[in-house]
Each structure stands twice: as structure tokens, then as C-alpha cells.
Amino acid sequence: MPYRYTIANRVYLFEDLKTLLAKASPLRSGDALAGLAADGFEERIAAQLALADLPLKTFLNETVIPYEMDDVTRLIIDGHDKEAFAPISHFTVGQLRDWLLSEQADSDTLQVLAAGLTPEMVAAVSKLMRNQDLIAVAQKCSVVTRFRTTVGLSGCLSTRLQPNHPTDAPKGIAASIIDGLLYASGDAVIGINPASDSPAAVGTLLHMIDDLREKYQIPTQSCVLCHVTTALQIIQDAPIDLVFQSIGGTEKTNQSFGITLSILQEAHEAALALNRGTIGQQVMYFETGQGSALSANAHHGVDQQTIEARAYAVARKYDPFLVNTVVGFIGPEYLYDGKQIIRAGLEDHFCGKLLGLPMGADICYTNHAEADQDDMDTLLTLLGVAGCNFIMGIPGADDIMLNYQSTSFHDALYLRKVLGKKPAPEFEQWLLAQGILNEQGQKLPLKPNHLLLG
């Protein structure tokens, strides 16, 4: 159905819900490339005002992608928790924004509400929010997960130690792992993006990390970020802790990744059967990012931020240990500059947390984007204040295999220091025992006979 709003006797008409959502989005290059963006500031404001007056129930009656043609839409509609939604079912999108910013919307209340929200609802309300609002609400959302470490506790900030190597050389990867551990990185996961997706290469890396972890009794989990079908091929023979997959917000996007919801379900069940966790059994690791649906020509005319939020419904289905948005990875065709990357990172974290996901972020940019490390410092600090569960730790913040810029081991130390945050408690105890950190969280000088260097 069409939606309209009048400003100064000028009527703005939006032909359907997906058009209204797209026109209300803050400007980003991907929506402009797809021909979905508002024509200017005035049309964007008109769309935001019309969206603010829209009842939340509209999102249960009108879908942005038809139910019959998209399994993500069916997942969203069929999985909606009407009981959890009931307390806010009379709200408009604007009223939801105001309530989320009120003292009534505390951490416990938001945890219960998560199952009653759809991705389109949280995408819509994010479009009415300033950056400050996105931070304030996300900071109230507590999502804690467990495998061998506990990630997401208040006062903690975890890191993925990302020791990628352009040829998967075990010695090079091992050197980066040790470097990261000595800088207190790796409590979320030691996660390698393999240069080769072959089962043999992946298995070699998994055994190497697991041998290192067991030798030094490191309380963490490992993941080689191969395709989910590769993990399924070797899952009976390799020490797989977490199963990884990139996911998107439409059926066609996921098909472009070579996956279906049934494949994800099979992988989830297979990983659970291994029973490798010590304090929990959340076994899935998902990555997302605005622009993937547009890259695959699979967006169905829906703006990239709403599609991104729909990917979180896919993740939520499988009770993941970690989810992160790789916010600036695809390039300036989708997020043109530092301003757009910062906004997208805050949106993604807000939407994921509000939907009940353990959100982290790969705070990153490509070398041809209009962005630099100062922009990443800004987003890093803002996400730390917002309560981001984990960030990336990469040697020198420069991934030599994927050729993009992210955050370093030192960046995590900075953020923990200025915000008074600690690693996951199990990992912190190991760091103290190894003499890597002191009780105040300060990095200690290495000794010549240090355990990890011996």
C-alpha cells in the first residue's frame, strides 16, 4: 500500500513499505547505486516522518519481500513471538524510538522483547535515530554467550585474534597467534580466514591451533572460516569448535554464498554433537555486512541496511556464539567514506543487539574508500561505548591476506584501558597466570623465558 507525507503543501508519496524504508535511510552510496535512495534531504525527512507514524503491526501484515518467494521472510514471520511483542504492539515506529530511549527500556526488558521484534521493525526505528541514540540503546542490550570463554559480560571487551596468511603458512600463522596472545588478544576466538578452502588445508590449520591451545591450556575457541560445507566434510575428523558462515538477508543472497537454511541447520546440529564446549555449547559464528545482497543482485529493491538487519534473523535462528558485521569490507560502492562506515557500524550493532544477537564488529575499510585509520579509531571508540561484544585483533591492523585495514592488538588494549574493560574472565585468569597482564589489566614486559616463547 502507498504511504504519503505532506511538507509545506508538497505531498511525498512512497509506493510501498520497502520504498518508504529505503527513502528514510541515511544516505549511503549502495542505496544510491541501486536507485533506492531519497532524492534529497527533504524527501528523506518526509519519509522519516511518515515512518515515525507507522504502526509496528504494519510489519507483520506487509512484508518487504513476499512470503511466498523468500525463505528469510518466512523465517521472520513464522518465528515471530507474539507474546513478547504484545507490550509494544500498540506502538508506532516513532513511539518505539522514544520508549527505547526511556528508563523503562532496561536491559532485562529488552532481553525479553528481542523475540517480539522483527528485523524490519528494528531497521525502521534505527532510521529515526541519531548516532547517539543508537549507542545509548545498544549499551542497554546485554547478550552473553559461552563456549570455553564467556563473551558479552558487562565491563568486558573480547577480541577475535585474526592471524591470516596469504599462503596459509603454519609458521607464519603461529607467529601471529603468539603475537596476539602476548597482547591479550583471542578471548572471543582464534579465527583464521584460510587462503584455500580445501578440506586438507583447513584440517591442517584446525589441528595446529588446537595443538597450541591444548599445549598451553588456553581457554579460548578456534575457527577456520571455511565454507560451511567444507566444515561438514571434515567435522568428524577435525577439531572444530565453531562453525562459520557468511550469511545474508534474502534467500537469493544466501544462495549466492552457496548455502540454504537447511544446510545451516545441519551444520548447527553436527557441531552441537561434538560437545567440545566446556562452559557452553553455542557453536556458530556468522559474519554479515551491508551491501552483500546488492553485490549478488539479490536485494529485491530493499535498502541495504534493512537487508542487513534481516540477516540477523537468520543468525538468531541458530543461537550463535559470535556474530559480527564486517562493516567496511566490500568497499566505497556500498559505504563511500568514513562517515557512512561509522553510521553503518553503529546501525548494525544496534539492530543486532536489539534482536538478541552477540554482536561484534570488524571495524574496517578498503584502501580505495574515502576513509582512514582515524575514522576507524572513532568507530572503535563509539562501539566500545555502545557495548560491542568483540572486535578484531590483526597484526598492525593490516590483513596481509584479505588486503584491507581493520583494528590491531594495540587497539583492543587502548579500548580496554580508556573504557575500563577487561577480557573474558576465563581468558583474563590465564593472562594473569602467564604474566601477560597484571590485575589492573596492564600489559607486562615479556621475560626472556616466557612460556609462549620457550
C-alpha positions as a printed NumPy array, in Angstrom:
array([[  0.   ,   0.   ,   0.   ],
       [  1.212,   3.574,  -0.635],
       [  2.354,   5.905,   2.155],
       [  2.353,   9.672,   1.993],
       [  3.527,  12.7  ,   3.939],
       [  2.939,  16.396,   3.315],
       [  5.541,  19.11 ,   3.955],
       [  4.751,  22.76 ,   3.113],
       [  1.843,  21.732,   0.866],
       [  4.031,  19.291,  -1.032],
       [  2.894,  15.671,  -0.944],
       [  5.535,  12.944,  -0.867],
       [  4.254,   9.556,  -1.977],
       [  6.014,   6.263,  -1.188],
       [  4.502,   3.411,  -3.137],
       [  5.095,   0.609,  -0.622],
       [  6.803,  -0.287,   2.645],
       [ 10.199,  -1.122,   1.152],
       [ 10.251,   2.205,  -0.7  ],
       [  9.405,   4.079,   2.496],
       [ 12.199,   2.311,   4.378],
       [ 14.703,   2.987,   1.605],
       [ 13.862,   6.675,   1.306],
       [ 14.092,   7.085,   5.099],
       [ 17.623,   5.661,   5.247],
       [ 20.568,   7.967,   5.936],
       [ 22.474,   8.482,   2.697],
       [ 24.835,   5.731,   1.583],
       [ 26.407,   5.001,  -1.761],
       [ 24.981,   1.48 ,  -2.081],
       [ 21.385,   2.676,  -1.973],
       [ 22.209,   5.411,  -4.484],
       [ 23.86 ,   2.816,  -6.756],
       [ 20.708,   0.668,  -6.566],
       [ 18.455,   3.657,  -7.315],
       [ 16.741,   3.377,  -3.925],
       [ 17.98 ,   6.454,  -2.055],
       [ 15.927,   9.565,  -1.362],
       [ 16.281,  12.314,  -3.957],
       [ 17.43 ,  14.759,  -1.296],
       [ 17.232,  15.814,   2.338],
       [ 13.613,  16.925,   2.128],
       [ 12.337,  13.626,   0.722],
       [ 14.405,  11.754,   3.316],
       [ 12.869,  13.799,   6.147],
       [  9.365,  13.268,   4.73 ],
       [  9.987,   9.52 ,   4.63 ],
       [ 11.317,   9.518,   8.195],
       [  8.267,  11.449,   9.416],
       [  5.913,   9.067,   7.608],
       [  7.84 ,   6.12 ,   9.029],
       [  7.608,   7.538,  12.557],
       [  3.794,   7.464,  12.304],
       [  3.681,   3.891,  11.018],
       [  2.192,   1.296,  13.422],
       [  4.576,  -1.539,  14.244],
       [  1.858,  -4.053,  13.351],
       [  2.284,  -2.972,   9.73 ],
       [  5.492,  -5.014,   9.562],
       [  3.559,  -8.182,  10.4  ],
       [  0.988,  -7.544,   7.679],
       [  3.15 ,  -6.185,   4.867],
       [  6.487,  -7.781,   4.001],
       [  9.304,  -6.117,   2.08 ],
       [  9.908,  -9.358,   0.165],
       [  6.89 , -11.627,  -0.475],
       [  6.436, -14.553,   1.923],
       [  5.966, -16.997,  -0.948],
       [  9.282, -16.234,  -2.669],
       [ 11.787, -15.863,   0.174],
       [ 12.662, -18.276,   2.993],
       [ 14.13 , -15.484,   5.149],
       [ 10.763, -13.714,   5.071],
       [  9.09 , -16.975,   6.084],
       [ 11.599, -17.42 ,   8.897],
       [ 10.863, -13.907,  10.177],
       [  7.078, -14.18 ,  10.028],
       [  6.759, -17.779,  11.221],
       [  9.221, -17.259,  14.08 ],
       [  7.712, -14.053,  15.425],
       [  6.904, -14.232,  19.144],
       [  3.511, -12.551,  19.544],
       [  3.624, -12.764,  23.346],
       [  6.951, -10.939,  23.534],
       [  5.633,  -8.334,  21.079],
       [  2.383,  -7.705,  22.967],
       [  3.64 ,  -4.96 ,  25.369],
       [  4.66 ,  -2.711,  22.451],
       [  2.159,  -3.914,  19.838],
       [  0.246,  -0.619,  20.005],
       [  3.357,   1.488,  19.284],
       [  4.237,   3.347,  16.136],
       [  7.857,   3.308,  14.986],
       [  8.334,   6.767,  16.489],
       [  6.846,   5.681,  19.807],
       [  9.18 ,   2.67 ,  19.84 ],
       [ 12.135,   5.021,  19.42 ],
       [ 11.034,   7.19 ,  22.322],
       [ 10.391,   4.168,  24.549],
       [ 13.736,   2.56 ,  23.736],
       [ 15.463,   5.736,  24.912],
       [ 13.453,   5.848,  28.154],
       [ 14.437,   4.395,  31.514],
       [ 11.587,   1.885,  31.177],
       [ 13.516,   0.037,  28.47 ],
       [ 16.168,  -1.511,  30.699],
       [ 18.429,  -4.487,  29.969],
       [ 16.072,  -7.14 ,  31.335],
       [ 13.084,  -5.717,  29.47 ],
       [ 14.993,  -5.561,  26.179],
       [ 16.149,  -9.181,  26.536],
       [ 12.534, -10.337,  26.789],
       [ 11.418,  -8.053,  23.962],
       [ 14.013,  -9.284,  21.437],
       [ 11.97 , -12.262,  20.212],
       [  8.982,  -9.969,  19.604],
       [ 10.856,  -7.668,  17.235],
       [ 11.3  ,  -8.288,  13.532],
       [ 14.369,  -7.101,  11.619],
       [ 12.272,  -4.632,   9.652],
       [ 10.997,  -3.063,  12.895],
       [ 14.494,  -2.507,  14.265],
       [ 15.785,  -1.296,  10.891],
       [ 12.91 ,   1.176,  10.768],
       [ 13.489,   2.577,  14.243],
       [ 17.221,   2.902,  13.598],
       [ 16.453,   5.205,  10.667],
       [ 14.861,   7.671,  13.102],
       [ 17.859,   7.726,  15.426],
       [ 20.949,   9.861,  15.724],
       [ 24.266,   8.103,  16.32 ],
       [ 23.955,   8.995,  19.992],
       [ 20.599,   7.205,  20.181],
       [ 21.994,   4.06 ,  18.559],
       [ 24.786,   3.981,  21.136],
       [ 22.538,   4.683,  24.127],
       [ 20.084,   1.886,  23.335],
       [ 22.671,  -0.697,  22.272],
       [ 24.567,  -0.092,  25.516],
       [ 21.499,  -1.335,  27.406],
       [ 21.299,  -4.592,  25.418],
       [ 23.14 ,  -7.427,  27.157],
       [ 23.768, -10.593,  25.131],
       [ 26.102, -13.122,  26.779],
       [ 27.357, -16.308,  25.097],
       [ 29.539, -19.202,  26.243],
       [ 31.758, -21.925,  24.779],
       [ 35.126, -22.048,  26.573],
       [ 35.014, -18.351,  27.416],
       [ 32.148, -16.086,  28.385],
       [ 31.707, -13.262,  25.881],
       [ 29.494, -10.197,  26.302],
       [ 29.586,  -9.664,  30.065],
       [ 29.225,  -6.105,  31.329],
       [ 32.625,  -4.493,  31.699],
       [ 34.295,  -6.866,  29.242],
       [ 35.55 ,  -6.47 ,  25.691],
       [ 36.701,  -9.531,  23.754],
       [ 38.744,  -9.892,  20.583],
       [ 38.973, -12.231,  17.651],
       [ 42.643, -12.953,  17.042],
       [ 42.855, -12.954,  13.217],
       [ 46.264, -14.35 ,  12.149],
       [ 45.656, -14.603,   8.401],
       [ 48.463, -15.508,   5.997],
       [ 48.471, -15.227,   2.172],
       [ 49.664, -18.833,   1.707],
       [ 48.269, -20.392,   4.914],
       [ 51.853, -20.997,   6.062],
       [ 51.546, -22.637,   9.509],
       [ 54.683, -20.96 ,  10.881],
       [ 53.513, -17.517,   9.791],
       [ 50.077, -18.078,  11.286],
       [ 51.575, -19.456,  14.509],
       [ 53.814, -16.389,  14.838],
       [ 50.788, -14.087,  14.53 ],
       [ 48.832, -16.154,  17.063],
       [ 51.624, -15.924,  19.617],
       [ 51.966, -12.187,  18.919],
       [ 48.246, -11.723,  19.561],
       [ 48.193, -13.818,  22.714],
       [ 51.084, -11.794,  24.128],
       [ 48.982,  -8.675,  23.573],
       [ 45.992, -10.242,  25.384],
       [ 44.027, -10.911,  22.202],
       [ 41.991, -14.002,  21.32 ],
       [ 39.349, -14.5  ,  24.014],
       [ 36.431, -14.414,  21.547],
       [ 38.098, -16.784,  19.085],
       [ 41.311, -17.505,  17.269],
       [ 39.851, -17.248,  13.79 ],
       [ 41.719, -17.744,  10.506],
       [ 40.391, -16.813,   7.071],
       [ 42.03 , -19.566,   5.006],
       [ 43.603, -18.743,   1.66 ],
       [ 42.461, -22.195,   0.493],
       [ 39.098, -23.756,   1.261],
       [ 40.32 , -27.289,   0.634],
       [ 39.42 , -29.773,   3.387],
       [ 43.073, -30.78 ,   3.788],
       [ 44.316, -27.198,   4.219],
       [ 41.518, -26.349,   6.632],
       [ 42.147, -29.515,   8.646],
       [ 45.863, -28.72 ,   8.943],
       [ 45.123, -25.272,  10.376],
       [ 42.497, -26.6  ,  12.792],
       [ 44.883, -29.199,  14.185],
       [ 47.656, -26.612,  14.531],
       [ 45.504, -24.205,  16.559],
       [ 44.082, -26.98 ,  18.682],
       [ 47.537, -28.372,  19.463],
       [ 48.692, -24.91 ,  20.544],
       [ 45.571, -24.357,  22.626],
       [ 45.904, -27.673,  24.414],
       [ 49.675, -27.383,  24.958],
       [ 49.316, -24.079,  26.797],
       [ 45.818, -24.741,  28.19 ],
       [ 44.463, -21.572,  26.6  ],
       [ 40.785, -21.024,  27.454],
       [ 39.502, -19.98 ,  24.063],
       [ 37.932, -21.447,  20.936],
       [ 39.212, -21.786,  17.396],
       [ 37.636, -21.376,  13.992],
       [ 38.943, -21.677,  10.455],
       [ 36.491, -19.607,   8.462],
       [ 35.965, -22.078,   5.644],
       [ 32.672, -22.569,   3.845],
       [ 30.118, -24.386,   5.974],
       [ 30.022, -27.316,   3.537],
       [ 33.78 , -27.76 ,   3.916],
       [ 33.353, -27.877,   7.682],
       [ 30.657, -30.528,   7.282],
       [ 33.028, -32.655,   5.183],
       [ 35.677, -32.798,   7.911],
       [ 33.643, -32.363,  11.077],
       [ 34.081, -35.974,  12.208],
       [ 37.867, -35.882,  11.869],
       [ 38.949, -32.31 ,  12.641],
       [ 38.87 , -30.428,  15.99 ],
       [ 36.113, -27.98 ,  15.038],
       [ 34.973, -25.685,  17.834],
       [ 32.895, -23.1  ,  15.978],
       [ 31.294, -23.497,  12.551],
       [ 31.5  , -20.348,  10.431],
       [ 29.447, -18.95 ,   7.581],
       [ 28.827, -15.595,   5.912],
       [ 25.086, -15.006,   5.672],
       [ 22.714, -12.525,   4.062],
       [ 19.196, -11.212,   4.475],
       [ 17.496, -12.813,   1.482],
       [ 17.212, -16.34 ,   0.131],
       [ 18.933, -15.287,  -3.092],
       [ 21.849, -13.718,  -1.19 ],
       [ 22.363, -16.92 ,   0.765],
       [ 22.191, -18.912,  -2.462],
       [ 24.995, -16.699,  -3.787],
       [ 27.013, -17.779,  -0.73 ],
       [ 26.247, -21.41 ,  -1.591],
       [ 24.042, -22.04 ,   1.431],
       [ 20.466, -22.702,   2.465],
       [ 18.802, -22.577,   5.858],
       [ 18.71 , -26.371,   5.9  ],
       [ 22.497, -26.535,   5.418],
       [ 22.959, -24.162,   8.358],
       [ 20.634, -26.33 ,  10.439],
       [ 22.641, -29.444,   9.546],
       [ 25.911, -27.723,  10.497],
       [ 24.464, -26.493,  13.78 ],
       [ 23.327, -29.971,  14.76 ],
       [ 26.646, -31.546,  13.723],
       [ 28.689, -29.043,  15.75 ],
       [ 26.478, -29.489,  18.812],
       [ 27.001, -33.247,  18.597],
       [ 30.757, -32.774,  19.04 ],
       [ 30.152, -31.352,  22.539],
       [ 33.51 , -29.528,  22.577],
       [ 32.471, -26.562,  24.706],
       [ 33.362, -26.573,  28.399],
       [ 31.051, -23.884,  29.822],
       [ 28.54 , -23.603,  26.979],
       [ 27.515, -25.054,  23.631],
       [ 26.88 , -22.046,  21.384],
       [ 28.748, -23.288,  18.338],
       [ 28.023, -20.995,  15.367],
       [ 29.949, -17.962,  14.117],
       [ 28.328, -15.725,  11.484],
       [ 29.577, -12.709,   9.555],
       [ 27.413, -10.187,   7.747],
       [ 27.842,  -6.822,   6.058],
       [ 25.804,  -4.157,   4.321],
       [ 25.993,  -4.436,   0.544],
       [ 26.272,  -8.198,   0.055],
       [ 22.729,  -8.503,  -1.324],
       [ 23.324,  -5.701,  -3.802],
       [ 26.591,  -7.344,  -4.884],
       [ 24.644, -10.532,  -5.612],
       [ 21.752,  -8.68 ,  -7.322],
       [ 19.566, -10.223,  -4.64 ],
       [ 18.153,  -7.216,  -2.767],
       [ 14.64 ,  -7.169,  -4.302],
       [ 14.599,  -3.366,  -4.186],
       [ 15.114,  -3.272,  -0.409],
       [ 17.672,  -0.866,   1.048],
       [ 20.953,  -2.373,   2.216],
       [ 20.546,  -1.598,   5.906],
       [ 17.138,  -3.297,   6.107],
       [ 18.543,  -6.319,   4.241],
       [ 21.429,  -6.406,   6.724],
       [ 19.002,  -6.47 ,   9.656],
       [ 17.175,  -9.39 ,   8.005],
       [ 20.444, -11.348,   8.027],
       [ 20.284, -11.157,  11.816],
       [ 17.054, -13.174,  11.759],
       [ 18.999, -15.941,  10.022],
       [ 21.758, -15.753,  12.643],
       [ 19.303, -15.695,  15.548],
       [ 17.74 , -18.973,  14.391],
       [ 20.947, -20.889,  15.217],
       [ 21.839, -19.439,  18.639],
       [ 25.322, -18.224,  17.647],
       [ 28.333, -17.72 ,  19.888],
       [ 29.591, -14.812,  17.765],
       [ 28.136, -12.546,  15.067],
       [ 29.972,  -9.656,  13.511],
       [ 29.343,  -7.136,  10.806],
       [ 32.342,  -6.649,   8.514],
       [ 31.25 ,  -3.095,   8.159],
       [ 33.524,  -1.502,   5.547],
       [ 34.897,  -4.571,   3.809],
       [ 33.031,  -4.545,   0.492],
       [ 34.131,  -1.047,  -0.467],
       [ 33.032,   2.503,  -1.337],
       [ 30.404,   1.293,  -3.809],
       [ 28.298,   0.492,  -0.739],
       [ 29.71 ,   2.675,   2.061],
       [ 31.542,   5.533,   0.41 ],
       [ 33.51 ,   7.177,   3.196],
       [ 34.333,   7.198,   6.894],
       [ 31.061,   8.937,   7.791],
       [ 28.968,   6.258,   6.093],
       [ 31.064,   3.435,   7.561],
       [ 30.72 ,   4.855,  11.084],
       [ 26.963,   5.211,  10.732],
       [ 26.574,   1.698,   9.297],
       [ 28.655,   0.153,  12.086],
       [ 26.516,   1.771,  14.763],
       [ 23.31 ,   0.746,  12.969],
       [ 24.405,  -2.862,  12.572],
       [ 25.476,  -3.186,  16.196],
       [ 22.238,  -1.576,  17.423],
       [ 19.981,  -3.754,  15.246],
       [ 21.798,  -6.979,  16.083],
       [ 21.833,  -6.335,  19.812],
       [ 18.162,  -5.318,  19.856],
       [ 17.316,  -8.599,  18.108],
       [ 19.21 , -10.531,  20.786],
       [ 22.467, -11.269,  18.985],
       [ 26.009, -11.29 ,  20.442],
       [ 27.246,  -8.567,  18.091],
       [ 30.82 ,  -7.72 ,  17.359],
       [ 32.312,  -5.698,  14.536],
       [ 35.167,  -5.871,  12.113],
       [ 35.861,  -2.133,  12.138],
       [ 37.426,  -1.867,   8.714],
       [ 37.814,  -0.193,   5.35 ],
       [ 39.314,  -0.948,   1.959],
       [ 42.215,   1.048,   0.605],
       [ 40.124,   2.651,  -2.157],
       [ 37.48 ,   4.032,   0.253],
       [ 37.443,   7.655,   1.404],
       [ 38.354,   6.58 ,   4.933],
       [ 41.417,   6.203,   7.107],
       [ 42.53 ,   4.867,  10.467],
       [ 41.262,   7.966,  12.267],
       [ 37.747,   7.019,  11.139],
       [ 38.326,   3.517,  12.487],
       [ 39.541,   4.955,  15.812],
       [ 36.29 ,   6.909,  16.021],
       [ 34.081,   3.909,  15.261],
       [ 36.169,   1.698,  17.556],
       [ 35.631,   4.075,  20.463],
       [ 31.93 ,   4.576,  19.752],
       [ 31.29 ,   0.828,  19.534],
       [ 33.229,   0.308,  22.766],
       [ 30.931,   2.787,  24.496],
       [ 27.928,   1.07 ,  22.881],
       [ 28.898,  -2.256,  24.474],
       [ 30.16 ,  -4.14 ,  21.425],
       [ 30.899,  -7.758,  22.417],
       [ 34.12 ,  -8.133,  20.431],
       [ 36.368,  -6.571,  17.817],
       [ 39.144,  -7.865,  15.537],
       [ 42.792,  -8.125,  16.516],
       [ 45.058,  -8.174,  13.445],
       [ 48.837,  -7.663,  13.369],
       [ 49.353,  -3.971,  12.627],
       [ 45.63 ,  -3.652,  11.75 ],
       [ 46.629,  -4.68 ,   8.198],
       [ 45.319,  -8.003,   6.908],
       [ 48.006,  -9.232,   4.52 ],
       [ 45.797, -11.962,   3.069],
       [ 42.47 , -10.171,   2.591],
       [ 44.157,  -6.814,   1.826],
       [ 42.054,  -4.495,   3.944],
       [ 42.551,  -2.351,   7.039],
       [ 40.992,  -3.259,  10.386],
       [ 41.947,  -2.983,  14.076],
       [ 45.091,  -4.174,  15.826],
       [ 46.028,  -5.89 ,  19.081],
       [ 47.076,  -2.461,  20.355],
       [ 43.649,  -1.013,  19.51 ],
       [ 41.993,  -3.525,  21.829],
       [ 44.425,  -2.63 ,  24.63 ],
       [ 43.617,   1.051,  24.088],
       [ 39.873,   0.492,  24.219],
       [ 40.03 ,  -1.675,  27.312],
       [ 42.179,   0.925,  29.042],
       [ 40.148,   4.043,  28.282],
       [ 36.799,   2.358,  28.985],
       [ 37.94 ,   0.261,  31.953],
       [ 37.052,  -3.03 ,  30.261],
       [ 38.602,  -6.457,  30.716],
       [ 38.94 ,  -9.627,  28.633],
       [ 36.56 , -12.548,  29.182],
       [ 37.049, -13.744,  32.773],
       [ 38.378, -17.214,  31.908],
       [ 40.906, -15.729,  29.493],
       [ 41.855, -12.987,  31.941],
       [ 42.796, -15.576,  34.545],
       [ 45.029, -17.306,  32.006],
       [ 46.664, -13.985,  31.062],
       [ 47.362, -13.275,  34.744],
       [ 48.833, -16.741,  35.263],
       [ 51.097, -16.29 ,  32.214],
       [ 52.312, -12.879,  33.379],
       [ 50.946, -11.192,  30.247],
       [ 48.664,  -8.796,  32.153],
       [ 48.567,  -7.609,  35.744],
       [ 45.488,  -7.238,  37.949],
       [ 44.93 ,  -3.716,  36.607],
       [ 44.781,  -5.024,  33.047],
       [ 48.129,  -3.507,  32.104],
       [ 50.4  ,  -5.378,  29.708],
       [ 53.558,  -6.581,  31.467],
       [ 57.039,  -6.652,  29.887],
       [ 57.929, -10.036,  28.453],
       [ 60.549, -12.127,  30.183],
       [ 63.207, -13.999,  28.165],
       [ 61.944, -17.383,  29.357],
       [ 58.259, -16.576,  28.853],
       [ 56.135, -19.712,  28.459],
       [ 54.83 , -18.898,  24.985],
       [ 58.306, -18.045,  23.723],
       [ 60.026, -21.089,  25.195]])
